[in-house]
Short mmCIF file of C-alpha atoms in Angstrom, two decimals:
data_model
loop_
_atom_site.label_atom_id
_atom_site.label_comp_id
_atom_site.label_asym_id
_atom_site.label_seq_id
_atom_site.Cartn_x
_atom_site.Cartn_y
_atom_site.Cartn_z
CA MET A 41 0.00 0.07 0.09
CA ALA A 42 1.20 3.51 -0.47
CA ILE A 43 1.28 5.87 2.36
CA ILE A 44 0.93 9.62 1.58
CA ASN A 45 1.89 12.88 3.69
CA SER A 46 1.60 15.03 0.60
CA PHE A 47 2.14 14.28 -3.17
CA PRO A 48 3.36 17.29 -5.22
CA PRO A 49 2.63 17.39 -8.90
CA SER A 50 4.86 15.75 -11.36
CA PRO A 51 6.61 18.38 -13.47
CA ASN A 52 5.13 17.13 -16.53
CA PHE A 53 1.71 16.95 -15.41
CA ILE A 54 -0.19 20.08 -16.21
CA SER A 55 -1.98 20.29 -12.79
CA GLU A 56 -2.73 24.04 -12.27
CA PRO A 57 -1.92 25.96 -15.57
CA THR A 58 -1.12 29.71 -15.38
CA ILE A 59 -4.59 31.26 -15.43
CA THR A 60 -5.71 34.64 -14.41
CA ASN A 61 -9.14 36.22 -13.80
CA ASN A 62 -10.38 33.99 -11.17
CA VAL A 63 -14.19 33.82 -10.45
CA ALA A 64 -14.38 32.30 -7.01
CA ALA A 65 -16.80 30.22 -5.09
CA LYS A 66 -18.04 33.34 -3.13
CA ASN A 67 -20.67 34.05 -5.71
CA ILE A 68 -22.06 30.56 -6.09
CA SER A 69 -24.46 28.84 -4.19
CA VAL A 70 -26.70 25.77 -5.29
CA ARG A 71 -30.22 25.20 -4.64
CA ARG A 72 -32.96 23.14 -6.28
CA CYS A 73 -34.43 24.72 -9.56
CA SER A 74 -36.84 23.83 -12.30
CA LEU A 75 -34.58 24.07 -15.53
CA SER A 76 -37.37 23.62 -18.00
CA GLY A 77 -36.74 26.63 -20.70
CA THR A 78 -34.63 28.55 -18.23
CA ILE A 79 -31.03 29.71 -18.09
CA PRO A 80 -29.26 29.15 -14.45
CA TYR A 81 -27.89 32.07 -12.90
CA LEU A 82 -25.48 32.59 -9.59
CA SER A 83 -26.80 34.10 -6.58
CA ASN A 84 -24.82 36.75 -4.40
CA LYS A 85 -24.54 34.48 -1.45
CA ARG A 86 -20.87 33.96 -0.26
CA ASN A 87 -21.33 30.54 1.34
CA ILE A 88 -21.19 27.47 -0.71
CA VAL A 89 -24.10 25.25 -0.10
CA LEU A 90 -23.49 21.32 -1.14
CA PRO A 91 -26.24 19.78 -2.69
CA ALA A 92 -27.62 16.72 -0.80
CA VAL A 93 -27.03 13.31 -2.39
CA ALA A 94 -30.76 12.84 -2.83
CA SER A 95 -31.42 16.35 -4.24
CA ILE A 96 -30.82 17.15 -7.92
CA SER A 97 -29.74 20.91 -7.90
CA CYS A 98 -28.01 23.38 -10.34
CA PRO A 99 -25.95 26.58 -9.67
CA HIS A 100 -27.89 29.95 -10.27
CA ILE A 101 -26.11 32.82 -11.84
CA ASP A 102 -27.08 36.48 -11.24
CA VAL A 103 -26.99 38.56 -14.62
CA ASP A 104 -23.64 40.25 -14.27
CA LEU A 105 -21.71 37.07 -13.44
CA GLU A 106 -23.37 34.91 -16.30
CA SER A 107 -22.11 37.59 -18.80
CA GLU A 108 -18.90 37.66 -17.11
CA LEU A 109 -18.33 33.81 -17.15
CA ARG A 110 -19.95 33.87 -20.61
CA ALA A 111 -17.12 35.91 -21.76
CA ARG A 112 -14.60 33.71 -20.22
CA GLY A 113 -16.05 30.53 -22.14
CA VAL A 114 -18.08 29.09 -19.73
CA THR A 115 -21.97 28.68 -20.07
CA PHE A 116 -24.63 26.62 -18.13
CA SER A 117 -27.86 24.97 -19.45
CA GLY A 118 -30.32 22.55 -18.19
CA ILE A 119 -31.29 19.10 -19.26
CA GLY A 120 -34.08 17.59 -17.20
CA ASP A 121 -32.76 17.82 -13.62
CA SER A 122 -29.16 18.15 -14.23
CA CYS A 123 -26.84 21.29 -15.14
CA VAL A 124 -24.48 21.14 -17.96
CA VAL A 125 -21.51 23.30 -17.86
CA ARG A 126 -19.88 23.99 -21.01
CA MET A 127 -16.08 25.22 -21.67
CA ALA A 128 -15.23 26.39 -24.94
CA LEU A 129 -11.89 27.99 -26.25
CA GLU A 130 -11.61 29.99 -29.16
CA ASN A 131 -9.51 27.41 -31.04
CA GLY A 132 -12.59 25.00 -31.07
CA ASN A 133 -11.60 22.78 -28.25
CA ALA A 134 -14.90 22.25 -26.06
CA ALA A 135 -15.60 20.14 -23.00
CA ASN A 136 -19.06 19.71 -21.11
CA LEU A 137 -19.45 18.16 -17.73
CA MET A 138 -22.86 17.58 -15.61
CA LEU A 139 -23.69 18.69 -12.24
CA PRO A 140 -24.27 17.43 -9.43
CA SER A 141 -22.88 14.22 -10.84
CA GLY A 142 -19.26 15.53 -11.98
CA LEU A 143 -19.41 13.26 -15.15
CA ILE A 144 -17.53 14.87 -17.98
CA THR A 145 -19.48 13.85 -21.07
CA SER A 146 -17.58 15.48 -23.77
CA PHE A 147 -14.01 16.58 -24.89
CA LYS A 148 -14.03 17.90 -28.65
CA ALA A 149 -10.27 18.79 -29.71
CA GLN A 150 -9.10 20.49 -32.45
CA MET A 151 -7.51 18.13 -35.32
CA TRP A 152 -4.92 18.53 -38.03
CA HIS A 153 -7.55 18.69 -40.73
CA GLY A 154 -9.25 21.86 -39.41
CA GLY A 155 -12.12 20.35 -37.72
CA THR A 156 -12.84 18.92 -34.32
CA MET A 157 -13.25 15.28 -33.09
CA GLU A 158 -14.91 13.74 -30.05
CA LEU A 159 -12.18 11.96 -27.90
CA LEU A 160 -14.69 10.83 -25.18
CA HIS A 161 -17.28 8.11 -25.48
CA THR A 162 -20.66 8.53 -23.83
CA SER A 163 -23.86 6.48 -23.95
CA VAL A 164 -27.09 7.96 -23.37
CA SER A 165 -30.04 5.23 -23.10
CA PRO A 166 -33.45 5.15 -21.47
CA ARG A 167 -33.97 3.95 -18.16
CA GLU A 168 -36.47 1.15 -17.23
CA ASN A 169 -38.18 3.72 -15.05
CA ALA A 170 -38.91 6.39 -17.78
CA SER A 171 -39.65 9.31 -15.15
CA ALA A 172 -36.27 8.78 -13.70
CA GLY A 173 -34.66 10.23 -16.96
CA ALA A 174 -31.97 9.11 -19.45
CA LEU A 175 -29.07 6.76 -18.33
CA VAL A 176 -25.89 8.53 -18.88
CA GLN A 177 -22.75 6.45 -19.03
CA GLY A 178 -19.17 6.44 -20.46
CA GLY A 179 -17.31 9.89 -20.64
CA LEU A 180 -14.64 10.65 -17.87
CA SER A 181 -15.74 10.09 -14.06
CA LEU A 182 -14.56 9.76 -10.65
CA SER A 183 -15.44 6.79 -8.54
CA LEU A 184 -13.72 7.35 -5.35
CA GLY A 185 -14.22 5.65 -1.95
CA CYS A 186 -12.76 7.19 1.41
CA GLN A 187 -12.58 5.29 4.73
CA ASN A 188 -11.16 6.57 8.09
CA ASP A 189 -9.60 4.47 10.77
CA ASP A 190 -12.76 4.18 12.66
CA GLY A 191 -14.41 2.48 9.57
CA LEU A 192 -16.69 5.46 8.54
CA SER A 193 -17.10 5.06 4.50
CA TRP A 194 -17.93 8.04 2.26
CA SER A 195 -17.83 8.50 -1.47
CA PRO A 196 -17.99 12.08 -3.20
CA ASN A 197 -20.71 11.43 -5.67
CA ALA A 198 -22.75 14.94 -5.40
CA TRP A 199 -20.52 18.00 -6.44
CA ALA A 200 -21.05 21.70 -6.11
CA LEU A 201 -19.31 24.39 -8.31
CA HIS A 202 -16.61 26.04 -6.28
CA GLN A 203 -14.61 28.39 -8.78
CA VAL A 204 -13.99 29.11 -12.35
CA ASN A 205 -10.74 30.45 -13.70
CA GLY A 206 -9.25 31.24 -17.14
CA SER A 207 -10.18 32.82 -20.38
CA PRO A 208 -11.43 31.39 -23.82
CA GLN A 209 -8.10 32.28 -25.45
CA ASP A 210 -5.77 30.30 -23.37
CA SER A 211 -7.38 27.72 -21.05
CA ILE A 212 -10.38 27.20 -18.76
CA GLN A 213 -10.48 25.71 -15.42
CA VAL A 214 -13.59 24.62 -13.46
CA GLU A 215 -13.30 23.35 -10.07
CA LEU A 216 -16.15 21.16 -8.25
CA ILE A 217 -15.98 20.42 -4.35
CA SER A 218 -17.64 17.72 -2.05
CA ARG A 219 -17.25 17.60 1.64
CA ASN A 220 -18.13 15.07 4.44
CA GLU A 221 -18.19 16.96 7.68
CA GLU A 222 -18.43 13.74 9.87
CA SER A 223 -14.87 12.48 8.60
CA LEU A 224 -13.57 15.76 8.02
CA ALA A 225 -12.66 15.01 4.55
CA GLN A 226 -12.87 17.19 1.33
CA VAL A 227 -12.36 16.21 -2.40
CA LYS A 228 -11.81 19.17 -5.13
CA HIS A 229 -12.28 17.85 -8.60
CA ILE A 230 -10.35 20.46 -10.96
CA ILE A 231 -11.33 20.18 -14.66
CA THR A 232 -8.88 21.92 -17.05
CA LEU A 233 -9.39 22.56 -20.82
CA GLY A 234 -6.13 23.65 -22.58
CA ARG A 235 -5.44 24.18 -26.23
CA ASP A 236 -4.71 20.71 -26.78
CA LEU A 237 -5.40 19.06 -23.62
CA LEU A 238 -7.77 18.00 -20.97
CA THR A 239 -7.04 17.18 -17.45
CA SER A 240 -9.09 15.78 -14.56
CA GLU A 241 -7.40 16.13 -11.10
CA ILE A 242 -8.43 15.54 -7.52
CA LEU A 243 -7.05 16.90 -4.42
CA VAL A 244 -8.19 15.08 -1.19
CA SER A 245 -7.89 16.73 2.15
CA ASN A 246 -7.82 15.18 5.37
CA SER A 247 -8.27 17.46 8.14
CA SER A 248 -9.12 14.82 11.07
CA THR A 249 -6.62 13.29 13.34
CA ALA A 250 -6.90 9.74 11.97
CA SER A 251 -5.73 8.41 8.62
CA LEU A 252 -7.92 8.16 5.58
CA HIS A 253 -7.69 5.31 3.13
CA LEU A 254 -8.72 5.89 -0.32
CA MET A 255 -9.73 3.43 -3.08
CA GLY A 256 -11.10 3.68 -6.72
CA SER A 257 -10.32 5.12 -9.95
CA ILE A 258 -10.50 8.18 -12.50
CA THR A 259 -12.00 6.43 -15.37
CA CYS A 260 -11.91 7.27 -18.90
CA HIS A 261 -13.88 5.92 -21.85
CA LEU A 262 -11.77 6.89 -25.00
CA ALA A 263 -14.03 6.87 -28.33
CA VAL A 264 -12.59 4.50 -30.97
CA SER A 265 -13.91 3.39 -34.04
CA THR A 266 -13.60 -0.43 -32.90
CA PRO A 267 -11.24 -1.87 -30.48
CA ASN A 268 -10.08 -3.88 -33.54
CA ALA A 269 -8.46 -0.77 -34.94
CA THR A 270 -7.00 0.31 -31.79
CA TYR A 271 -3.58 -0.24 -30.15
CA ALA A 272 -2.03 0.72 -26.89
CA VAL A 273 1.39 1.98 -27.11
CA GLY A 274 4.14 1.87 -24.30
CA LEU A 275 2.97 -1.01 -21.98
CA GLU A 276 5.77 -3.53 -22.94
CA GLY A 277 7.35 -5.00 -19.44
CA SER A 278 4.43 -3.85 -17.53
CA GLY A 279 3.21 -6.22 -14.64
CA PHE A 280 -0.24 -6.92 -14.54
CA PHE A 281 -3.24 -8.71 -12.88
CA ILE A 282 -6.25 -10.13 -14.68
CA ARG A 283 -9.37 -9.00 -12.96
CA PRO A 284 -13.04 -8.84 -13.62
CA PRO A 285 -14.23 -5.27 -14.85
CA PHE A 286 -14.38 -2.38 -12.36
CA VAL A 287 -18.41 -1.53 -11.95
CA ALA A 288 -18.91 1.96 -11.19
CA ASP A 289 -21.99 4.31 -11.59
CA PHE A 290 -20.53 5.66 -15.07
CA ASN A 291 -18.83 2.44 -16.22
CA ILE A 292 -20.07 0.84 -19.49
CA ILE A 293 -19.67 -2.83 -19.37
CA PRO A 294 -21.17 -5.25 -22.11
CA HIS A 295 -23.53 -7.97 -20.40
CA GLU A 296 -21.76 -10.86 -22.55
CA PHE A 297 -18.63 -10.08 -20.69
CA ALA A 298 -19.82 -11.45 -17.28
CA LYS A 299 -21.20 -14.39 -19.01
CA LYS A 300 -17.92 -15.15 -20.98
CA THR A 301 -15.95 -15.28 -17.65
CA ASN A 302 -18.61 -16.77 -15.89
CA GLN A 303 -18.36 -14.29 -13.03
CA ASP A 304 -20.41 -11.65 -11.66
CA PRO A 305 -18.21 -8.72 -11.82
CA ARG A 306 -20.18 -6.81 -8.94
CA LYS A 307 -19.08 -9.51 -6.68
CA PHE A 308 -15.54 -8.43 -6.73
CA TRP A 309 -15.01 -4.92 -8.20
CA ALA A 310 -18.18 -2.70 -7.16
CA LEU A 311 -16.64 0.34 -5.17
CA ASN A 312 -18.54 -0.54 -2.10
CA LYS A 313 -16.78 -4.15 -2.03
CA LEU A 314 -13.13 -2.63 -2.29
CA PHE A 315 -12.74 -1.84 1.38
CA SER A 316 -14.24 -5.00 2.69
CA LYS A 317 -11.92 -6.95 0.47
CA TRP A 318 -8.93 -4.99 1.65
CA ASP A 319 -9.95 -5.30 5.43
CA ALA A 320 -10.17 -8.89 4.92
CA ARG A 321 -6.52 -9.24 3.76
CA LYS A 322 -5.36 -6.64 6.49
CA TRP A 323 -6.87 -8.78 9.29
CA ASN A 324 -6.19 -12.32 7.71
CA VAL A 325 -9.86 -12.99 7.95
CA ASP A 326 -10.96 -16.42 6.44
CA ASP A 327 -14.47 -15.34 5.34
CA ASP A 328 -16.78 -15.12 2.33
CA VAL A 329 -14.65 -12.09 0.93
CA GLU A 330 -11.47 -14.32 1.17
CA SER A 331 -12.90 -17.09 -0.62
CA LEU A 332 -14.00 -14.94 -3.42
CA MET A 333 -10.77 -13.57 -3.57
CA ARG A 334 -9.39 -17.18 -3.98
CA ASP A 335 -11.85 -17.60 -6.78
CA VAL A 336 -10.39 -14.93 -8.65
CA LYS A 337 -6.98 -16.85 -8.90
CA GLU A 338 -4.15 -14.51 -7.75
CA GLU A 339 -2.00 -16.52 -10.15
CA LEU A 340 -3.64 -14.65 -12.99
CA LYS A 341 -1.00 -12.30 -13.67
CA GLY A 342 1.91 -11.56 -16.13
CA GLU A 343 4.12 -9.19 -17.93
CA GLU A 344 3.02 -7.55 -21.06
CA GLN A 345 5.14 -8.70 -23.89
CA ASP A 346 3.76 -6.39 -26.77
CA ASN A 347 4.88 -2.84 -26.99
CA TYR A 348 2.19 -2.16 -29.55
CA LYS A 349 -0.70 -3.94 -27.92
CA HIS A 350 -3.79 -4.87 -30.21
CA LEU A 351 -6.87 -4.21 -28.26
CA THR A 352 -9.25 -6.32 -30.47
CA GLN A 353 -10.00 -8.98 -27.80
CA LYS A 354 -11.85 -8.84 -24.71
CA LEU A 355 -9.49 -7.52 -21.84
CA SER A 356 -9.74 -6.43 -18.21
CA ARG A 357 -6.29 -5.75 -16.49
CA ILE A 358 -4.87 -3.74 -13.56
CA TYR A 359 -1.18 -2.94 -14.53
CA THR A 360 0.96 -2.48 -11.52
CA CYS A 361 4.11 -0.77 -12.97
CA ALA A 362 2.90 0.74 -16.12
CA PRO A 363 4.47 3.79 -17.50
CA ARG A 364 2.98 7.50 -16.85
CA ASP A 365 2.23 8.09 -20.31
CA LEU A 366 0.45 5.52 -22.42
CA THR A 367 -0.51 6.29 -26.03
CA VAL A 368 -3.63 4.94 -27.71
CA ILE A 369 -3.63 4.98 -31.59
CA ASP A 370 -7.10 4.30 -33.56
CA ARG A 371 -6.33 3.61 -37.06
CA GLY A 372 -10.22 3.75 -37.93
CA ARG A 373 -10.39 7.28 -37.01
CA ARG A 374 -6.71 8.25 -37.86
CA ASN A 375 -5.91 9.88 -34.57
CA SER A 376 -4.11 9.23 -31.21
CA VAL A 377 -4.58 10.13 -27.48
CA THR A 378 -1.82 10.16 -24.87
CA VAL A 379 -3.12 9.49 -21.42
CA THR A 380 -0.85 10.59 -18.50
CA ARG A 381 -0.97 9.40 -15.03
CA ASN A 382 -0.36 11.39 -11.77
CA GLY A 383 -0.28 10.25 -8.15
CA PHE A 384 -2.00 6.95 -8.75
CA LYS A 385 0.20 3.81 -8.87
CA GLU A 386 -2.09 1.37 -10.85
CA LEU A 387 -3.36 1.49 -14.51
CA TYR A 388 -7.02 -0.18 -15.19
CA MET A 389 -7.70 -0.93 -18.89
CA PHE A 390 -10.61 -2.45 -20.12
CA SER A 391 -11.66 -3.32 -23.73
CA PRO A 392 -15.09 -4.86 -24.55
CA GLY A 393 -13.81 -6.42 -27.53
CA SER A 394 -14.30 -6.05 -31.37
CA GLU A 395 -17.55 -8.30 -31.60
CA HIS A 396 -19.46 -5.24 -31.84
CA GLU A 397 -20.53 -2.95 -34.80
CA TRP A 398 -17.94 -0.14 -35.54
CA TYR A 399 -19.04 3.28 -33.94
CA ASP A 400 -21.65 1.91 -31.56
CA LYS A 401 -22.37 1.79 -27.99
CA TYR A 402 -19.05 -0.42 -27.43
CA SER A 403 -16.79 1.45 -29.45
CA PHE A 404 -14.44 2.66 -26.67
CA ILE A 405 -11.50 1.56 -24.86
CA CYS A 406 -11.58 2.43 -20.89
CA ILE A 407 -8.46 3.72 -19.25
CA GLY A 408 -8.59 4.36 -15.38
CA HIS A 409 -5.92 5.69 -13.07
CA ALA A 410 -6.64 3.69 -9.88
CA ALA A 411 -6.10 2.56 -6.33
CA LEU A 412 -8.00 -0.99 -6.84
CA LEU A 413 -5.54 -3.54 -5.65
CA GLU A 414 -4.20 -1.64 -2.60
CA PRO A 415 -5.48 1.55 -0.90
CA LEU A 416 -3.64 4.97 -0.72
CA ILE A 417 -3.21 6.08 2.73
CA LEU A 418 -3.58 9.63 3.40
CA ASN A 419 -2.17 10.66 7.09
CA ALA A 420 -3.98 12.95 9.05
CA GLN A 421 -3.69 16.71 8.47
CA SER A 422 -2.44 15.93 4.95
CA GLU A 423 -3.34 16.28 1.38
CA TRP A 424 -3.01 14.04 -1.74
CA ARG A 425 -3.19 15.05 -5.59
CA GLY A 426 -3.48 12.62 -8.51
CA GLY A 427 -5.35 12.75 -11.77
CA LEU A 428 -5.52 11.89 -15.41
CA GLN A 429 -4.59 13.91 -18.48
CA LEU A 430 -5.69 13.49 -22.22
CA TRP A 431 -3.26 15.24 -24.51
CA ASN A 432 -4.30 15.50 -28.39
CA PRO A 433 -1.13 15.56 -30.41
CA ASN A 434 -3.23 15.83 -33.74
CA SER A 435 -3.89 19.54 -33.84
#
């Protein structure tokens, strides 16, 4: 396991670009609203009011601040009970994220041919309960579990807008925040749109006198024509464990994947099972959790032999010593994306395989920067920073 007092950003990871003209959280509050046919606006209240987990809310913007944010490349709109925050640069790059879920649904990047290309894969489908709205999956999302030494668990899954920085000429940064007063923990999710990159970074603060254990992943669904035309470059020599897919709120997993492996992935890799599994190993408890772990067969591990790995087959692995930079090449769309890891020690990779139609629901490669095998330990009165960066070299 990794024990963290403080983790400074890597020099090569663009965590906080030089951005001026900050719009801080003092002007932002959150309350329930009806978005049908309206434009959100910010109030003049200075205190941040976080949305309750069961309450779908949207920031409200006063007229003057709305105009200022629009001039800086940030606009707000409503879809159902969600609020969509759009960031757009003058060079054509744009990104969308949803509140209060924090899901990044779109990253359109400027390409060499003069147009833009969507680099994230997002699926929208109806729910069984039509009144609950559409089911949105994929994109780029954070699935993080926090547990202190007293066993109190918490997951930041309802986000409030904290502050906005930047300008449409250079880069735009939107900062979200989620707090748990009981465990004295706070997580900031910082999304930065640059001229050729998108970063998703988290800053976890532990204000208590006890250690905080972190498990989970920042997971990105990269859009591809088909996994059959897609290659991962740079993994040669990386050690890995074969594991069932990681199940989280926004992860897309084909039903036939579980059937093929004859396993229910939710038994092993749902976020709420990670801590119970780690605790069982910590205390050497021979219970059902340990039995399930033995069923996974820990000998299903190896070392990557291919530096130009073809992703056509179904694949679900956790790499334990992968390089910080991984390039994914899609010959079908004639583009590539470089994914950079910061802070996290593990690399999660999932391919749904090429048995599906081109450019359909399963035309993606899932990459996550993760702590799934071992938790990160954040000491009392300390902070930890980690994240994921998507770099578009094709502009």
